[in-house]
CSV table of C-alpha atoms in Angstrom, one decimal:
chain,number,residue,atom,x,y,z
A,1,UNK,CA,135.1,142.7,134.7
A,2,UNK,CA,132.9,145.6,136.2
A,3,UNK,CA,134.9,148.4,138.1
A,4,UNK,CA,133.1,151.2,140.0
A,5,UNK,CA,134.3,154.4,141.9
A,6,UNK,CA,134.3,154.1,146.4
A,7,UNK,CA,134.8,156.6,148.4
A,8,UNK,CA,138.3,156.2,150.1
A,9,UNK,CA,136.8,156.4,153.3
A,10,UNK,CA,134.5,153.8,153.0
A,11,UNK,CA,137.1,151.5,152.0
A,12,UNK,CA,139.6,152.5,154.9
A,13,UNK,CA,140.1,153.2,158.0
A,14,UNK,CA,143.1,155.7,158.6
A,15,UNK,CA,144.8,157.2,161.2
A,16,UNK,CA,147.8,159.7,161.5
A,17,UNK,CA,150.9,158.1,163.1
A,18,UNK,CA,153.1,160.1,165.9
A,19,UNK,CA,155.3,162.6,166.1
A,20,UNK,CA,158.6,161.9,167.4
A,21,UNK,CA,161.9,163.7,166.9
A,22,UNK,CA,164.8,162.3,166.2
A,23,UNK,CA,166.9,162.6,169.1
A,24,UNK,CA,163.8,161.2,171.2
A,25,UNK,CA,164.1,157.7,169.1
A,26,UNK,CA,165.8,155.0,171.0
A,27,UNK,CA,167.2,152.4,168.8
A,28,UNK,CA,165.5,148.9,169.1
A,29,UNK,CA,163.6,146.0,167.1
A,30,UNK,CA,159.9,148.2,165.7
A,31,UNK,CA,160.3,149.7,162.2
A,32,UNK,CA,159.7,153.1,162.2
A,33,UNK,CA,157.6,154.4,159.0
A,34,UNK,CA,158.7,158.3,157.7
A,35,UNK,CA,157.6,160.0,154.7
A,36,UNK,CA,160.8,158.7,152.8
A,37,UNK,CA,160.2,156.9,150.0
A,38,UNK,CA,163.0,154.4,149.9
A,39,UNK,CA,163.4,151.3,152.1
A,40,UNK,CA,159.5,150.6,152.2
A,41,UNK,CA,159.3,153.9,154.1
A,42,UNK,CA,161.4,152.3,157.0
A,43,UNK,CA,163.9,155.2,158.3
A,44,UNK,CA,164.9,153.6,161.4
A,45,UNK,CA,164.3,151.1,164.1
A,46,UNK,CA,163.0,152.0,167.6
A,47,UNK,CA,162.1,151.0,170.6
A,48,UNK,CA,158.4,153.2,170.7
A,49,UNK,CA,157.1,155.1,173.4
A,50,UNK,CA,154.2,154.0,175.1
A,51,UNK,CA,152.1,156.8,173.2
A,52,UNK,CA,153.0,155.4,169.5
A,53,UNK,CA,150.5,152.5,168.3
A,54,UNK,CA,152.4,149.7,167.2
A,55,UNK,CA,150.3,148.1,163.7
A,56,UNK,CA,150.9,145.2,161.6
A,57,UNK,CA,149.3,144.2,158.3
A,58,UNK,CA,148.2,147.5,157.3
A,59,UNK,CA,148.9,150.3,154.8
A,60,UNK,CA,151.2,153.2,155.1
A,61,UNK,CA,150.7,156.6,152.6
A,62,UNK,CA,153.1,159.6,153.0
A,63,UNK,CA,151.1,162.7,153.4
A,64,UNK,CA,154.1,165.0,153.4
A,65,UNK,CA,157.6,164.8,152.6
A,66,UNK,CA,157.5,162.1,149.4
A,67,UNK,CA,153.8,162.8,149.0
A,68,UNK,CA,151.6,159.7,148.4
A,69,UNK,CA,154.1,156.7,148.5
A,70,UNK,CA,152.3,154.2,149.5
A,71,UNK,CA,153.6,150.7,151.3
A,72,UNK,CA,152.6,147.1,153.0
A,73,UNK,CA,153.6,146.7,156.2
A,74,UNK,CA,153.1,142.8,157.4
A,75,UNK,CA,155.5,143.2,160.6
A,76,UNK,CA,155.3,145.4,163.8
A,77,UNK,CA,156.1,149.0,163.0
A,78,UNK,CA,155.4,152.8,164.3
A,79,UNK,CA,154.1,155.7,162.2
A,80,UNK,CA,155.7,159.2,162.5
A,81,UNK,CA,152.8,162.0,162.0
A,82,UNK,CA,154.0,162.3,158.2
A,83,UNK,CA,152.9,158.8,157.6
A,84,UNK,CA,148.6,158.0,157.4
A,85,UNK,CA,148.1,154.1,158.1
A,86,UNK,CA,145.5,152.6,156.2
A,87,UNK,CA,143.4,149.4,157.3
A,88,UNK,CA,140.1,147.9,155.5
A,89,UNK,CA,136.9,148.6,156.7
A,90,UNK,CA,135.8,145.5,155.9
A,91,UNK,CA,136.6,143.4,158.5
A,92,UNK,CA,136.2,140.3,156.9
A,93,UNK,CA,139.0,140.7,154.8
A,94,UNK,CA,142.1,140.1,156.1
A,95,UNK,CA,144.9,142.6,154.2
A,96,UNK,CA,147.4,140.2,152.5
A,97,UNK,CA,150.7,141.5,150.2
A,98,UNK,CA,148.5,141.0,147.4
A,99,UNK,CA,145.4,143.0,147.7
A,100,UNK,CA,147.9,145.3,149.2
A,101,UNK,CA,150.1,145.5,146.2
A,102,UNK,CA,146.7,145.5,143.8
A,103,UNK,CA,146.3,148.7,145.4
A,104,UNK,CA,149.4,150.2,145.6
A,105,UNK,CA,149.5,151.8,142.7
A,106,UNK,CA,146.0,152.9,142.6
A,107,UNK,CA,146.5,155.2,145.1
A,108,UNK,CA,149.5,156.1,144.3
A,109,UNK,CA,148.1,157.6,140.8
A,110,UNK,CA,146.4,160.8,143.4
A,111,UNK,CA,150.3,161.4,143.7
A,112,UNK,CA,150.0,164.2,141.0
A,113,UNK,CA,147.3,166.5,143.4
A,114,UNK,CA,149.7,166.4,146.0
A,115,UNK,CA,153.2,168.3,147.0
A,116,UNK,CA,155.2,169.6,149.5
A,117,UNK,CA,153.2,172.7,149.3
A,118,UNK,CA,149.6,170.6,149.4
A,119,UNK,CA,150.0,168.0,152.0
A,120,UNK,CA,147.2,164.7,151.8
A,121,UNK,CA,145.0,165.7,155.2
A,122,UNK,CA,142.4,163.4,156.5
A,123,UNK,CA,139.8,166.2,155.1
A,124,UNK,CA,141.6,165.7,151.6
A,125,UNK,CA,141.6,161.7,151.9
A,126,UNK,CA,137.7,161.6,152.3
A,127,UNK,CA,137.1,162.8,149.5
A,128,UNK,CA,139.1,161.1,147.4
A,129,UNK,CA,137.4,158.3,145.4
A,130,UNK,CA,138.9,155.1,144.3
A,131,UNK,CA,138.2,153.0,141.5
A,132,UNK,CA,138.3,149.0,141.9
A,133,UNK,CA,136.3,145.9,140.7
A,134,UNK,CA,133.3,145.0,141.6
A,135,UNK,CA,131.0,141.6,142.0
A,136,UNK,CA,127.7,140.7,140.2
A,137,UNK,CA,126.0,142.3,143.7
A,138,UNK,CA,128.3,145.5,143.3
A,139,UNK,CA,130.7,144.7,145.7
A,140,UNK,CA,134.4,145.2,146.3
A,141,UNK,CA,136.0,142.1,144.5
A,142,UNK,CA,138.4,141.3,147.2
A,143,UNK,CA,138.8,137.9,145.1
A,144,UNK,CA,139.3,139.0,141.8
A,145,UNK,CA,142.1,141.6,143.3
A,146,UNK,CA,144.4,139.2,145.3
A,147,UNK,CA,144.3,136.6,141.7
A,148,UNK,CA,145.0,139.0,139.6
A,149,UNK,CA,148.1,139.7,141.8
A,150,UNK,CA,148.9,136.5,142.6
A,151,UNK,CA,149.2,135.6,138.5
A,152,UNK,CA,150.6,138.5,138.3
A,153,UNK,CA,153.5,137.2,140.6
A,154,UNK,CA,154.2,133.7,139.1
A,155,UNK,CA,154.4,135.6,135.4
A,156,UNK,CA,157.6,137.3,136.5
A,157,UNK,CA,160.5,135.5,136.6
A,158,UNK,CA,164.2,135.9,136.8
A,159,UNK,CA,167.0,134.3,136.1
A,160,UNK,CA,170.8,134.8,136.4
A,161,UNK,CA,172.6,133.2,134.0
A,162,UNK,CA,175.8,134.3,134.9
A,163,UNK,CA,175.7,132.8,138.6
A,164,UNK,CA,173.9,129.7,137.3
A,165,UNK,CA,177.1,129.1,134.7
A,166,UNK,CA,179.2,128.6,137.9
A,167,UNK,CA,179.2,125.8,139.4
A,168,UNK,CA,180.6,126.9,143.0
A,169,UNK,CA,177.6,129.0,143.1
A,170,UNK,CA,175.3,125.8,143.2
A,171,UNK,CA,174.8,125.7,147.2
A,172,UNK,CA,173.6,129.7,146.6
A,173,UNK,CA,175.2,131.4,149.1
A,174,UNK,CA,172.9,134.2,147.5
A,175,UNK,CA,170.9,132.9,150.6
A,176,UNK,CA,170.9,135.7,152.5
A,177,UNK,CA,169.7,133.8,155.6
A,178,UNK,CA,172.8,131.5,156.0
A,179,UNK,CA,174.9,134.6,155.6
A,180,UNK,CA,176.4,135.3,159.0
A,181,UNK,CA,177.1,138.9,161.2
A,182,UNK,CA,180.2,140.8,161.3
A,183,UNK,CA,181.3,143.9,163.3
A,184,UNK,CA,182.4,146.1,160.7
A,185,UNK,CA,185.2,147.4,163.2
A,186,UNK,CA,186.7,147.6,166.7
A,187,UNK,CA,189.0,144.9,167.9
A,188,UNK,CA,186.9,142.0,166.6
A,189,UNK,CA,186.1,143.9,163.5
A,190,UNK,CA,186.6,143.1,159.6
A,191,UNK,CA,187.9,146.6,159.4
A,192,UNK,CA,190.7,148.8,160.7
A,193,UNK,CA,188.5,152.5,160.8
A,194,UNK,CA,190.1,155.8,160.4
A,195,UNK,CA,188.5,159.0,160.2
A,196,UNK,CA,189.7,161.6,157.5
A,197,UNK,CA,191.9,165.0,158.6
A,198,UNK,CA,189.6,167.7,160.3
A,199,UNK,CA,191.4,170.7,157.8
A,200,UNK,CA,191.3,173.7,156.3
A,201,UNK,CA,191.7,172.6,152.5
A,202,UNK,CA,192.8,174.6,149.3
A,203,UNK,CA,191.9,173.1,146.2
A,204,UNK,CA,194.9,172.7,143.7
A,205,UNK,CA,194.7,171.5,140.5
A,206,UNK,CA,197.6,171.4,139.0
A,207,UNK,CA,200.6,170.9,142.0
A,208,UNK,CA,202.5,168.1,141.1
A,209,UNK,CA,202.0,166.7,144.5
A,210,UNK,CA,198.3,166.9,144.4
A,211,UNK,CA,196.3,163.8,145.2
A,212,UNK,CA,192.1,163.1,145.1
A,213,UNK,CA,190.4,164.6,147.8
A,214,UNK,CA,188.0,162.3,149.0
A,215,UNK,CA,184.6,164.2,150.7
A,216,UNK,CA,181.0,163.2,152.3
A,217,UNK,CA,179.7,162.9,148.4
A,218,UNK,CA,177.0,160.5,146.8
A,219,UNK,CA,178.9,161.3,143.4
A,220,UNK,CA,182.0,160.8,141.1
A,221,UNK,CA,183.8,157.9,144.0
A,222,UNK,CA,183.3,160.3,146.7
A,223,UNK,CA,185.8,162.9,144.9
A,224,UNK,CA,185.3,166.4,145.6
A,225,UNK,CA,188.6,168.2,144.0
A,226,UNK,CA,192.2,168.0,144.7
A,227,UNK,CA,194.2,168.8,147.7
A,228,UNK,CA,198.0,170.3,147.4
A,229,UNK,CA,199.2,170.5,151.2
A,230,UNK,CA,198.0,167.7,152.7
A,231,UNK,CA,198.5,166.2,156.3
A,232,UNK,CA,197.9,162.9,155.6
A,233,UNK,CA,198.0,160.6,152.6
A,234,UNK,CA,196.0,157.4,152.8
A,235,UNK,CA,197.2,154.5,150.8
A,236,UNK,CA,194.5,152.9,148.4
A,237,UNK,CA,192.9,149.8,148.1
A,238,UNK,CA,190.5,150.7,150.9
A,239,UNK,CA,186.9,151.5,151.1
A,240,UNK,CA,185.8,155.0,152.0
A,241,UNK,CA,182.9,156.0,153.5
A,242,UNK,CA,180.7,159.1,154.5
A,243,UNK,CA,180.2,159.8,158.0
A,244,UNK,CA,178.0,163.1,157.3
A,245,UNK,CA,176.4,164.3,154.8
A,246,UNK,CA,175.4,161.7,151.9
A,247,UNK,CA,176.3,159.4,155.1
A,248,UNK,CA,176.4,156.0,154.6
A,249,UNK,CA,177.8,156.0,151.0
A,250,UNK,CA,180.5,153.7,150.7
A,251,UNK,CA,183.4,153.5,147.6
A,252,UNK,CA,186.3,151.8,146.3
A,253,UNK,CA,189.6,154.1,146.3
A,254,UNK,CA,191.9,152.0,144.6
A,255,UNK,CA,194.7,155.0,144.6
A,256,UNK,CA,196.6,157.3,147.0
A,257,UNK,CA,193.9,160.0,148.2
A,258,UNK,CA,192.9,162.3,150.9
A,259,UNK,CA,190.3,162.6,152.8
A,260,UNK,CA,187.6,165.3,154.9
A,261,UNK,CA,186.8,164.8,158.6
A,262,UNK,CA,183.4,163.0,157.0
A,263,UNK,CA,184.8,160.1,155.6
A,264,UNK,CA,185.7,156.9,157.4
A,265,UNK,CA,188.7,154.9,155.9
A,266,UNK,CA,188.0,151.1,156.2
A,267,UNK,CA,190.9,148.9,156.2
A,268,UNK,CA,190.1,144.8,155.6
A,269,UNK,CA,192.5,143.4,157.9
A,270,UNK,CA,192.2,139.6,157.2
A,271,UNK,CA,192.4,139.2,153.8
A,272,UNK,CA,193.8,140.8,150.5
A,273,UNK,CA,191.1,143.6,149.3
A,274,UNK,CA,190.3,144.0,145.8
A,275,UNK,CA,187.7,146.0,143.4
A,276,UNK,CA,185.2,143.0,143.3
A,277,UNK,CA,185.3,142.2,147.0
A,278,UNK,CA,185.2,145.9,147.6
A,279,UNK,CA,182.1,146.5,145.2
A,280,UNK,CA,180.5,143.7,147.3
A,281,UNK,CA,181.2,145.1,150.6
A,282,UNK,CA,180.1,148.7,149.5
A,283,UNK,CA,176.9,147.8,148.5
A,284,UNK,CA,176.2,145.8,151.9
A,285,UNK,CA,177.5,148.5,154.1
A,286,UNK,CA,175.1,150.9,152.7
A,287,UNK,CA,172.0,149.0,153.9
A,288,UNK,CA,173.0,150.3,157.1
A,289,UNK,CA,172.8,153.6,155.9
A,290,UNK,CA,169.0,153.8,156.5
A,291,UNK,CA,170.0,154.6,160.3
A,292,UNK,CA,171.6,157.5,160.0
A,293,UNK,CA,171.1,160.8,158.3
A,294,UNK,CA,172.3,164.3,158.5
A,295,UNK,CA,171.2,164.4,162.1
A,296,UNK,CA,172.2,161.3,163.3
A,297,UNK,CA,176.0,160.8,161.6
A,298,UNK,CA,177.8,157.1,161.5
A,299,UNK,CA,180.9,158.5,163.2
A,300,UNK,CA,183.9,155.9,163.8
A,301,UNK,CA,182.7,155.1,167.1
A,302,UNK,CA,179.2,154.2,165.8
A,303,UNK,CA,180.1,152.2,162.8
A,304,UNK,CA,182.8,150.1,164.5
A,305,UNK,CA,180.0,148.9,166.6
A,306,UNK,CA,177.6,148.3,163.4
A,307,UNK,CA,177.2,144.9,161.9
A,308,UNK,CA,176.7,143.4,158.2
A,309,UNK,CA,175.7,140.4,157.3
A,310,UNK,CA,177.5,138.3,154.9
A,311,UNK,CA,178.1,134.7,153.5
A,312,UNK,CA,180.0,132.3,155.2
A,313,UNK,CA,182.3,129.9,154.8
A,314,UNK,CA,182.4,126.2,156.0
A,315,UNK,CA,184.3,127.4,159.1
A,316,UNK,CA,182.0,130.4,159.4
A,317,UNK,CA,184.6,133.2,158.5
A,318,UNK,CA,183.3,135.4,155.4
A,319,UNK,CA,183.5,133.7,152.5
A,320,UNK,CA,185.7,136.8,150.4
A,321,UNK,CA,186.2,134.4,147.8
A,322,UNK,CA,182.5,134.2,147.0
A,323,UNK,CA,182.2,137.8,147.0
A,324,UNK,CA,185.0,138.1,144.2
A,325,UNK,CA,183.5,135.7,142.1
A,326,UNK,CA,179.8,136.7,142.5
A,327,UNK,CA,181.3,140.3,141.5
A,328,UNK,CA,183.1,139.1,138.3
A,329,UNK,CA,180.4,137.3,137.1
A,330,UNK,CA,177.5,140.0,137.1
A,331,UNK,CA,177.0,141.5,133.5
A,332,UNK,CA,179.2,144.0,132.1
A,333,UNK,CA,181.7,143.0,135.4
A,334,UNK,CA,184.9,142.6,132.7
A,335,UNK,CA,184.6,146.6,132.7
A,336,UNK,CA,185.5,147.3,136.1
């Protein structure tokens, strides 16, 4: 196979998205494409103002912010003015996940000319150069590029063994579209939701009535010190999670704690909590997480009108006792 160098503007057309401040986004159905490089670069969804371009089946590269990430975009979605979007020139080709993820990480590799302090500007993108394969008349390879991915693809396989040994795991509620949605709180909610003590704390290690203080961390369950004159003690066997700060991160507190004015403490109301159910939970309540940030928080108003999706039972209810099992039967689960 022949490979030769193109200009990366006569392969693409690419335009800068929008700027448009957070508390100008109203919250709707459009992704909305940041220079983050989590989540596909999705850091919210919006309804767009008339002046954003809405654009499907295209590219998206960071130019600032997490410099050079680049992602495929095959559903509506809005660019902020950190974000370039990329579409072929050629306009024969239609842009599919697979020439899409052939070059992913060719562009990606410019990563290491590029930081916060040396932003990728149109000028800069021009006269880059890209390096792809070429037919016997010299042309992109379109072809060659979306096989090679799609062989790539069915050479990758996975397999859990540890669900597959279970036989009530057979009719895969894994699915996650038969999973149903659930209001994490308010009066229909799965949760009862309290918000930590607004307080002055002093840090005591060694008073015998001491107890976890529980804070707006991503690290070590959320624990932040210990707390010696307390207001309030909250019971374990909950799930805590941050309101501010890393907001969004959800734990397990299976003991007596305390808790910051950043921390929501979620209660399940229906049904016996435990460490496997909570694990589950956590980890789907931080998918929501993408909403929110340091300037938008997921106060206890917001997040008892947030919803999760999770299996179901026959009757529809969540199915808890799935949750448990799928828990205790991941690798290394008999060390929780």
């Amino acid at each position: 196979m022949k490979f030769e160098y193109f200009l990366f503007k006569d392969v693409f057309n690419f335009k800068r998205g929008s700027r448009l401040t957070e508390e100008n986004q109203v919250y709707g159905d459009i992704a909305y494409i940041s220079s983050t490089k989590f989540n596909n670069g999705i850091s919210n969804y919006i309804n767009p103002p008339d002046f954003m371009t809405v654009y499907k089946n295209t590219l998206t590269l960071s130019n600032s912010g997490s410099v050079c990430h680049v992602f495929f975009h095959d559903y509506d979605f809005v660019a902020s003015d950190h974000v370039t979007v990329l579409s072929l020139k050629e306009e024969s080709i239609v842009l599919n996940k697979y020439i899409a993820l052939y070059f992913k990480p060719i562009i990606e590799s410019m990563r290491y000319k590029y930081n916060f302090g040396r932003e990728i500007s149109d000028a800069r993108l021009s006269e880059e150069y890209i390096k792809l394969p070429v037919d016997e008349n010299g042309d992109i390879d379109w072809i060659f590029m979306e096989n090679f991915m799609r062989d790539l693809e069915e050479s990758v396989s996975y397999k859990n063994e540890y669900i597959s040994t279970n036989s009530s795991f057979e009719n895969s509620n894994v699915s996650v579209e038969l999973w149903g949605d659930f209001l994490i709180g308010g009066p229909n909610g799965l949760f009862s939701i309290e918000k930590g003590q607004e307080t002055q704390v002093e840090l005591s290690k060694n008073s015998s009535d001491s107890y976890p203080l529980i804070g707006a961390s991503e690290y070590n369950n959320g624990y932040i010190g210990t707390f010696g004159g307390y207001k309030k003690l909250f019971k374990g066997n909950v799930i805590t999670v941050s309101s501010n700060g890393a907001v969004g991160k959800a734990f397990y507190q299976e003991n007596d704690f305390i808790a910051t004015g950043d921390v929501n403490i979620l209660s399940l109301k229906n049904y016996e909590l435990n460490k496997y159910i909570a694990l589950f939970l956590c980890v789907i309540i931080e998918q929501e997480s993408f909403r929110y940030n340091w300037g938008i928080k997921w106060g206890k108003g917001k997040m008892e009108k947030s919803k999760i999706k999770l299996p179901v039972d026959s009757e529809g209810n969540p199915d808890f006792k799935f949750m448990e099992e799928f828990i205790k039967l991941l690798p290394y689960s008999d060390n929780l």
